[in-house]
Short mmCIF file of C-alpha atoms and ligand atoms in Angstrom, two decimals:
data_model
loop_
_atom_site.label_atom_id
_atom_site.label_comp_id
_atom_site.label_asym_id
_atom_site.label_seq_id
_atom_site.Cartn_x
_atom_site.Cartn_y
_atom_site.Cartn_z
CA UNK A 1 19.37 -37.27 -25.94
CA UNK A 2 18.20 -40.74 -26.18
CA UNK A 3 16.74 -42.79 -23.90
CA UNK A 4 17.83 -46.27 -23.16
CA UNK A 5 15.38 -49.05 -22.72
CA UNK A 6 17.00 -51.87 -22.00
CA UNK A 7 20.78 -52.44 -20.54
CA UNK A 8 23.03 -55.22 -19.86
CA UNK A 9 25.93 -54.70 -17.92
CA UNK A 10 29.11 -57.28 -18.12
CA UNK A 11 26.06 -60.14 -18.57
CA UNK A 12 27.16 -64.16 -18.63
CA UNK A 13 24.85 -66.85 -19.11
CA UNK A 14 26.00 -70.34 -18.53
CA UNK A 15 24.75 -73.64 -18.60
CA UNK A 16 25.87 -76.07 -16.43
CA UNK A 17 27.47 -79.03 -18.48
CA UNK A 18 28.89 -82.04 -16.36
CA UNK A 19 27.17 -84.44 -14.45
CA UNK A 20 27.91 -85.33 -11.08
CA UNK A 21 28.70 -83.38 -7.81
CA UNK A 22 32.24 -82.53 -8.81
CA UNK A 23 31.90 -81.95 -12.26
CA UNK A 24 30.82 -78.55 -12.27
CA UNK A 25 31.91 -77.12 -15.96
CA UNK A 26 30.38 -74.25 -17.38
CA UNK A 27 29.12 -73.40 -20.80
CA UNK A 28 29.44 -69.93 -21.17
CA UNK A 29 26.82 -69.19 -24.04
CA UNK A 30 26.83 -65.60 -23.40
CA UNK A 31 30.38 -63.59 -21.94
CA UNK A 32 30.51 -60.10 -20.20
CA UNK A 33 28.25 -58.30 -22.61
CA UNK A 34 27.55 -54.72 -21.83
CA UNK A 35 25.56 -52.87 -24.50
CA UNK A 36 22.45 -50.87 -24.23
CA UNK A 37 19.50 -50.61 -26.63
CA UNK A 38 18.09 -46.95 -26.71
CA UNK A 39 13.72 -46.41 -26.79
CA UNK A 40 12.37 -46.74 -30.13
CA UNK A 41 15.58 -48.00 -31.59
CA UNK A 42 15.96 -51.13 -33.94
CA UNK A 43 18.54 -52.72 -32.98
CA UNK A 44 20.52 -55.56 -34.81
CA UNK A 45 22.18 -58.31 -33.45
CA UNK A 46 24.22 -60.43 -35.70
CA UNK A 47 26.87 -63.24 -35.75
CA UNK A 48 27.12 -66.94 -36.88
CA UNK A 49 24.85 -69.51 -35.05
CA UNK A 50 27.09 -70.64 -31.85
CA UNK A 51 27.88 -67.28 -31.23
CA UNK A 52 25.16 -66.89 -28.31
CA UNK A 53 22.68 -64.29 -29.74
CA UNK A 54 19.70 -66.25 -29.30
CA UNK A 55 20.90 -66.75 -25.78
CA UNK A 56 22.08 -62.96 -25.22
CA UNK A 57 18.21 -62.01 -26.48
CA UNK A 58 16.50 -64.65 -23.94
CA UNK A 59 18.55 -63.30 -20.62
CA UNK A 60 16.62 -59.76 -21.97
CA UNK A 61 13.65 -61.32 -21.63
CA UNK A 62 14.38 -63.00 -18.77
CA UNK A 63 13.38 -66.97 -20.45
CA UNK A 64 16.66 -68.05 -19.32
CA UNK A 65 18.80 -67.44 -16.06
CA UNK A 66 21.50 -63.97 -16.13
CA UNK A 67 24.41 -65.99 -14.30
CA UNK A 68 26.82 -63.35 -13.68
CA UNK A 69 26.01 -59.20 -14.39
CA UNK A 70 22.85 -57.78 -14.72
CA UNK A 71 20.38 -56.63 -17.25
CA UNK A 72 18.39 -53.53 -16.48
CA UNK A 73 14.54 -52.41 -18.01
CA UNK A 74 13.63 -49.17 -17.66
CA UNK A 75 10.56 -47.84 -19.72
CA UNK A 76 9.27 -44.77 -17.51
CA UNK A 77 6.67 -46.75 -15.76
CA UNK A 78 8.66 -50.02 -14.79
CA UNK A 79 12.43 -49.97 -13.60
CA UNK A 80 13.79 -53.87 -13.59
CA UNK A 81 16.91 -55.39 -12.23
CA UNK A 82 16.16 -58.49 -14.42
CA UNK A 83 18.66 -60.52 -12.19
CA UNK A 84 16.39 -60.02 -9.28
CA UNK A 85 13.30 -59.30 -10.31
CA UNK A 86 10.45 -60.54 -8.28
CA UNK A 87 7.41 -63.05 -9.58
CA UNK A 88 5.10 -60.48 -9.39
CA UNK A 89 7.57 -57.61 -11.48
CA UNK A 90 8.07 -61.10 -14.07
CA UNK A 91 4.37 -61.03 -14.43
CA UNK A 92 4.00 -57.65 -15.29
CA UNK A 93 7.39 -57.95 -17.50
CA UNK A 94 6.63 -60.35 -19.56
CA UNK A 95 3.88 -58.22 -20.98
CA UNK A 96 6.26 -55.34 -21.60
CA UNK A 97 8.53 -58.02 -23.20
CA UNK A 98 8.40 -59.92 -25.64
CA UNK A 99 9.20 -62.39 -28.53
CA UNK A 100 8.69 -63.28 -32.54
CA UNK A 101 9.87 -66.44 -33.10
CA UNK A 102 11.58 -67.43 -36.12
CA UNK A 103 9.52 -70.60 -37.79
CA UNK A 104 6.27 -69.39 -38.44
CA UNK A 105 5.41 -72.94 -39.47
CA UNK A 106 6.53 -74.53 -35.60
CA UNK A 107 5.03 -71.33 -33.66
CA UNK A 108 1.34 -71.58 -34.20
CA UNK A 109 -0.91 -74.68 -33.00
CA UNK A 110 -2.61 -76.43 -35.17
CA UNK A 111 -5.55 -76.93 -33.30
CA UNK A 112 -5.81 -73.21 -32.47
CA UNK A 113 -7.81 -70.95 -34.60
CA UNK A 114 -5.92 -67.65 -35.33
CA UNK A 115 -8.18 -65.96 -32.80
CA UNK A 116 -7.13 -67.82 -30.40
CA UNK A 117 -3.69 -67.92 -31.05
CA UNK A 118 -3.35 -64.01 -31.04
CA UNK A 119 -5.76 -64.35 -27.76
CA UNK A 120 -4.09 -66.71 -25.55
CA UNK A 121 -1.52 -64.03 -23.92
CA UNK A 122 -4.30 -62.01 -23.05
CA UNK A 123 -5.87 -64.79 -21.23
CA UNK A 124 -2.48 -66.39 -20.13
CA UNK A 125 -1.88 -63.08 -18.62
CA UNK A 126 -5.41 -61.62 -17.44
CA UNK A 127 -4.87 -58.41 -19.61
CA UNK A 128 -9.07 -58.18 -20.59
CA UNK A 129 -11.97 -58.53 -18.22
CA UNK A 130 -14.13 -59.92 -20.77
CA UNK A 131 -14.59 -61.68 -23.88
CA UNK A 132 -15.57 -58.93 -25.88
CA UNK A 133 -12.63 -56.71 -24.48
CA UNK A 134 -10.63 -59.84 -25.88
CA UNK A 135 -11.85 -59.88 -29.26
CA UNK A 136 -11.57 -55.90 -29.59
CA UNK A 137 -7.83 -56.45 -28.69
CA UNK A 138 -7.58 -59.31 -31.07
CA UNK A 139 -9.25 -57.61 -34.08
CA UNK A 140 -7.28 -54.20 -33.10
CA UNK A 141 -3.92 -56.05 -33.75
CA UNK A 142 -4.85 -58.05 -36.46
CA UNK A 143 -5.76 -55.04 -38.32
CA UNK A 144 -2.75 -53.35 -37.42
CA UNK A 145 -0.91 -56.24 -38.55
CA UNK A 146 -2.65 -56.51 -42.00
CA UNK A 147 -4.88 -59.41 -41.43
CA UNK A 148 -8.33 -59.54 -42.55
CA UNK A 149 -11.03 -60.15 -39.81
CA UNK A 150 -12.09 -63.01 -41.70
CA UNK A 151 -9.00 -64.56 -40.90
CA UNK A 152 -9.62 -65.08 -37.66
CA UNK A 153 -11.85 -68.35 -37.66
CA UNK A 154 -9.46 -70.39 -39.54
CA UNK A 155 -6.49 -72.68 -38.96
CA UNK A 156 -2.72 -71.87 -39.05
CA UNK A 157 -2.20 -74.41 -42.18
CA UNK A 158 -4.53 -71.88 -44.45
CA UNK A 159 -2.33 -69.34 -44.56
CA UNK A 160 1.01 -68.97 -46.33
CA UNK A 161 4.72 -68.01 -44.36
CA UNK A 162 4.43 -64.75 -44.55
CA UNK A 163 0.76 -64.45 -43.33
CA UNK A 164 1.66 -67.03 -40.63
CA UNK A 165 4.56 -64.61 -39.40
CA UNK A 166 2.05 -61.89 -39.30
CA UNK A 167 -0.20 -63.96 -37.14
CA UNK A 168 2.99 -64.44 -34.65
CA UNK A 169 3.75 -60.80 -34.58
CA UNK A 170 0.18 -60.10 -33.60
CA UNK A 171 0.42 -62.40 -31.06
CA UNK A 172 3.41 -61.20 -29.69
CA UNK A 173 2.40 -57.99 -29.55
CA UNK A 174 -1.16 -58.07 -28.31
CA UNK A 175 -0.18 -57.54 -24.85
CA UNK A 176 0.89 -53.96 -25.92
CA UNK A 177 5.06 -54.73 -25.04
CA UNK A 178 7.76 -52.11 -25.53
CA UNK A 179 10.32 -53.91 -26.30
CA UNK A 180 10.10 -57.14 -28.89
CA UNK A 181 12.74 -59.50 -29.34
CA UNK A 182 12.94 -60.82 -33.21
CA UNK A 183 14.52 -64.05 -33.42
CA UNK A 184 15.49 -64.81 -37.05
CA UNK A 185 11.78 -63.61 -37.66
CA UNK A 186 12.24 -63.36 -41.53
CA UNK A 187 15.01 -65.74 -41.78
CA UNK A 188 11.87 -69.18 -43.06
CA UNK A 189 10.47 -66.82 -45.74
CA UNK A 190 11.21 -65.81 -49.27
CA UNK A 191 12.93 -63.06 -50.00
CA UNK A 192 9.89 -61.23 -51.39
CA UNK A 193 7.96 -62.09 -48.15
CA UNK A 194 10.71 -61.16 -46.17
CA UNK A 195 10.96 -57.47 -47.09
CA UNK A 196 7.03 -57.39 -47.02
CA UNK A 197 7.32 -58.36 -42.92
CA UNK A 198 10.40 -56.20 -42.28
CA UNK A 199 8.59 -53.18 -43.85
CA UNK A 200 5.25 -54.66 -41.56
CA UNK A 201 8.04 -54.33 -38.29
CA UNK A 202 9.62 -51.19 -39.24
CA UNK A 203 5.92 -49.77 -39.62
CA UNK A 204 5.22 -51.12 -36.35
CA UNK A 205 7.43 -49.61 -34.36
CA UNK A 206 6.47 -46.79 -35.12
CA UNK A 207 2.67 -46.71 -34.84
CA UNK A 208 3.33 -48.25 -31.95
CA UNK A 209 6.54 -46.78 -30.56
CA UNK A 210 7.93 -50.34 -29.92
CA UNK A 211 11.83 -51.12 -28.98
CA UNK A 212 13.45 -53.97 -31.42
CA UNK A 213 16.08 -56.27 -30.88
CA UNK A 214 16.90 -57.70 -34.51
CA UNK A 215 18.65 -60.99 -34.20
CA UNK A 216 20.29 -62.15 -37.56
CA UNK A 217 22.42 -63.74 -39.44
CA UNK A 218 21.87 -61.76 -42.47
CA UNK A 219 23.99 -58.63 -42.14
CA UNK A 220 22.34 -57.22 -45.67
CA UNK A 221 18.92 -57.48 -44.19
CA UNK A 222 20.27 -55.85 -40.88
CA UNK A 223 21.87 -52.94 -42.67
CA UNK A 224 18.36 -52.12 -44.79
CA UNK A 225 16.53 -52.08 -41.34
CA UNK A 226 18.44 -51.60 -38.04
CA UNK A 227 19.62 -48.27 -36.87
CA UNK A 228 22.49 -49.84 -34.64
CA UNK A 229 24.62 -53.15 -34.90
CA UNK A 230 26.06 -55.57 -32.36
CA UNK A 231 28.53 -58.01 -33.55
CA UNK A 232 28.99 -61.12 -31.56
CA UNK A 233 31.72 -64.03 -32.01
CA UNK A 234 32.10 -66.70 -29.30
CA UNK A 235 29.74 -65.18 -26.28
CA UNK A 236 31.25 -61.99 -26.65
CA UNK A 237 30.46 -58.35 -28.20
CA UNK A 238 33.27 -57.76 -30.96
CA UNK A 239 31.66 -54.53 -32.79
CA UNK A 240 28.99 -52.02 -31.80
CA UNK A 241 28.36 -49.21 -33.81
CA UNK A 242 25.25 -46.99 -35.71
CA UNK A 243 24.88 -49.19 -38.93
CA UNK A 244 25.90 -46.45 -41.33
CA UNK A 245 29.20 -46.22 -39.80
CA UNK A 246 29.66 -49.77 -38.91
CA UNK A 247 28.87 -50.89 -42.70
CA UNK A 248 31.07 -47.95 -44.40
CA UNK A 249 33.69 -48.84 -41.93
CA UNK A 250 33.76 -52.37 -40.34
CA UNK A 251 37.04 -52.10 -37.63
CA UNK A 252 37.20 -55.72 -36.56
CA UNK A 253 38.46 -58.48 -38.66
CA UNK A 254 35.36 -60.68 -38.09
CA UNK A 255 32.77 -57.66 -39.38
CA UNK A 256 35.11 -57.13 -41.90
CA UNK A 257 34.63 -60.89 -43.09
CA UNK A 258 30.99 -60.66 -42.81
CA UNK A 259 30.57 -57.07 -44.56
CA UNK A 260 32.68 -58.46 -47.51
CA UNK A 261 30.61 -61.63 -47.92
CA UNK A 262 27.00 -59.54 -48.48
CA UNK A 263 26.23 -60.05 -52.04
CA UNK A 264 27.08 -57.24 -54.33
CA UNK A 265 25.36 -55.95 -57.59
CA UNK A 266 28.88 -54.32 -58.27
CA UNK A 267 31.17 -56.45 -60.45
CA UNK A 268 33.77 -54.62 -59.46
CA UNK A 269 33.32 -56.15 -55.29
CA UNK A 270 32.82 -59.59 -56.93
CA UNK A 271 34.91 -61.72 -56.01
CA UNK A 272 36.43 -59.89 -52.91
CA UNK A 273 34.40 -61.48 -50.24
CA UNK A 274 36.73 -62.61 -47.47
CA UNK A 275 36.53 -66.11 -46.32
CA UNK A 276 36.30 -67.03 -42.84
CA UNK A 277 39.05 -69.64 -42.37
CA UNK A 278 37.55 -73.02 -40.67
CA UNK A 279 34.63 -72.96 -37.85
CA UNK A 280 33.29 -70.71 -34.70
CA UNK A 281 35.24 -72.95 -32.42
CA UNK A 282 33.44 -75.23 -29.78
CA UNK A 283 31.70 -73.23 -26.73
CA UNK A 284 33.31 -75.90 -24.23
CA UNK A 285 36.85 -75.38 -25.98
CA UNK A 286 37.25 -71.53 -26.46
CA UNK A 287 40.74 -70.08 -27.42
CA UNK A 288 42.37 -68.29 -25.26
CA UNK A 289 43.01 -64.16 -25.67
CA UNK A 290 41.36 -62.89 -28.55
CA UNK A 291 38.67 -65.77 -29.24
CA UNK A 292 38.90 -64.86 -33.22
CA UNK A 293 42.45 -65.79 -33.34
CA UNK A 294 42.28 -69.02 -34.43
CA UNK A 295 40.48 -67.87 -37.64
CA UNK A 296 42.01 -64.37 -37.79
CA UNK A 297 44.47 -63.88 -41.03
CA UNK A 298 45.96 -60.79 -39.12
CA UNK A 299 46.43 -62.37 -35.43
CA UNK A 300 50.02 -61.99 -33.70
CA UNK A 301 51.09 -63.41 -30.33
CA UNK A 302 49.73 -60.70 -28.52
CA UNK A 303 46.26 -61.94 -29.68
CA UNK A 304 46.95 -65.55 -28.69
CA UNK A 305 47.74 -64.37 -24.63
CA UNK A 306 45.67 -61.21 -24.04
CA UNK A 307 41.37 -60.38 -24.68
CA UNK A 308 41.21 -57.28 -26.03
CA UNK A 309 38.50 -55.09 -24.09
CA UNK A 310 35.29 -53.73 -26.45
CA UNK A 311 36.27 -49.92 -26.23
CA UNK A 312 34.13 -47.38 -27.51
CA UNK A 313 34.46 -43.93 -28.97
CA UNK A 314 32.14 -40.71 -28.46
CA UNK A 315 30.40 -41.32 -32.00
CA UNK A 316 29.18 -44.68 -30.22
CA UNK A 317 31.43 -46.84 -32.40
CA UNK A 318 33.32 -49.92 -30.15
CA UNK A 319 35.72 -52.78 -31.21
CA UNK A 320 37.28 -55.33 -29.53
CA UNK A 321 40.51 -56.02 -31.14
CA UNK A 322 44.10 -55.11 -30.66
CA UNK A 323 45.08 -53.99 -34.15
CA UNK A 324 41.97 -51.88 -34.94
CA UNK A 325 43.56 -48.70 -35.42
CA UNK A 326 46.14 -50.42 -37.97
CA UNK A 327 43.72 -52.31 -39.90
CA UNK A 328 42.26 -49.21 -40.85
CA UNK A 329 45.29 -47.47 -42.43
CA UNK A 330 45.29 -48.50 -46.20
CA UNK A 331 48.91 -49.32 -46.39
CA UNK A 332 47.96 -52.29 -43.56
CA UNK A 333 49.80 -55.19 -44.20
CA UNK A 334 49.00 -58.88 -42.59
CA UNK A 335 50.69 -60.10 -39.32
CA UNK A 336 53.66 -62.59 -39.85
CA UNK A 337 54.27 -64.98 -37.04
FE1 LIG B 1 42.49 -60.56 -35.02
FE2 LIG B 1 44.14 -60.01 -33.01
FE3 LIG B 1 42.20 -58.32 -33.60
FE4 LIG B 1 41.65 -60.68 -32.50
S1 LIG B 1 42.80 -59.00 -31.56
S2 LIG B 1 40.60 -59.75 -34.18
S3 LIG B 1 43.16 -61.98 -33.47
S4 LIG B 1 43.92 -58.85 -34.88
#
């Protein structure tokens, strides 16, 4: 049986929004999300921007505050409440955590030479004793992450995207982390340098037995590399499910939308993509029950008053919408109100 890594449990982060002692408004970014990532797993994340992955992926890291529920690390060494965790157990987290940003143009300093760049957690962190301990780290992962030793003397602006997003993911993972948070990490690059650095990830984790969290907008580059899918819309988790199933069988309306807009060499599925009616609504002005009822095409009343609950079944498949089980049936036809 698998392990899990990484859990969060009903987990809310919100931002305070008004200004003044008795405006005290929330932004809820990220809404009651319970999911769990499983050791060794790549795990895909995907929704529109505004639907609070980015945020969801930072309260896993602990880089911003878990406001309600908890998220909990476990790794067979290290067990973390990450609401509670201590300075000390943040310290030691943080190189057991961590993240590949998504502009590999914004990440890197200038100034830095790409030694230095990959070196600087080590240092940040006291991980090495000496400099030559450094360097053998440094050359270790560049290796590992296909750059020449050469490389290492020069300046971020010599290199192209794709190198550049190597250089972050050695950086990232210098420390030696289990679990790696990819924000958008191929979303800058061409598509020919983009499969180049998934295949560099996918090769990665397992050399190095690493834990992914895959965040993305691009459902057709999470179904070629992730081995499970969360859907979010609005804060919350709408679809969880392995990606085989989850792609032969969206169950909520939104995935459905999303499945049906990846591009299709079949001319026969051109032409059926399903539009998403208008915009993710505002995070200060969410509807009220189901939050994709405003854009829905097969929302009744029901979905206007009550949430539906994520419930999942024993093949790990969840979906948070009233009319799943309908929707499914071919002879389905659309809600009138
Ligand atoms: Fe659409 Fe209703 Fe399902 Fe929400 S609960 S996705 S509005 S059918």
């Amino acid at each position: 049986m698998s392990e899990t890594l990484i859990r969060a449990d009903g987990l809310s982060v919100g931002f305070p929004m008004g200004k003044g002692l008795f405006n005290k408004s929330i932004l809820k970014a990220v809404d009651n999300v319970t999911m769990h990532i499983d050791k060794g797993s790549f795990f895909g994340l995907v929704g529109e921007s505004g639907s609070g992955k980015t945020t969801l992926g930072r309260a896993m890291l602990n880089a911003v505050p878990i406001t309600d529920g908890h998220a909990y690390f476990s790794d067979g060494e290290v067990a973390y409440d990450l609401r509670s965790i201590s300075k000390t157990e943040l310290k030691d987290y943080r190189k057991r955590a961590q993240l590949i940003f998504q502009d590999p143009y914004a990440a890197l300093s200038p100034r830095m030479t790409v030694r230095d760049i990959i070196a600087e957690p080590l240092e940040v962190m006291k991980l090495t004793k000496s400099r030559e301990e450094t360097d053998q780290r440094v050359r270790e992962i560049a290796a590992k992450c296909r750059l020449n030793l050469e490389h290492l003397r020069r300046f971020p602006h010599a290199f192209s995207g794709g190198q550049r997003q190597r250089i972050s993911i050695a950086r990232a993972l210098v420390s030696g982390p289990k679990f790696v948070v990819a924000d958008e990490s191929v979303a800058a690059l061409d598509v020919s340098i983009q499969a180049d650095v998934l295949n560099l990830l996918k090769q990665l984790q397992k050399e190095l037995g690493l834990t992914f969290l895959f965040i993305s907008h691009d459902l057709s580059v999470v179904a070629h590399t992730c081995d499970h899918v969360a859907v979010m819309y609005l804060g919350r988790l709408v679809e969880t499910a392995p990606t085989r199933q989850l792609f032969a069988q969206p169950r909520h309306p939104y995935t459905k939308a999303l499945c049906s807009a990846i591009p299709s060499l079949d001319p026969d599925d051109r032409g059926k993509a399903q539009k998403l009616q208008g915009e993710i609504p505002s995070p200060t002005n969410q509807p009220s029950g189901c939050k994709f009822h405003t854009r829905c095409v097969y929302a009744i009343e029901r979905c206007k008053k009550e949430e539906p609950h994520l419930e999942e079944d024993a093949t790990g498949h969840g979906v948070a919408c009233h009319r799943w089980q309908e929707l499914i049936e071919p002879t389905l036809e659309m809600a009138v109100n």
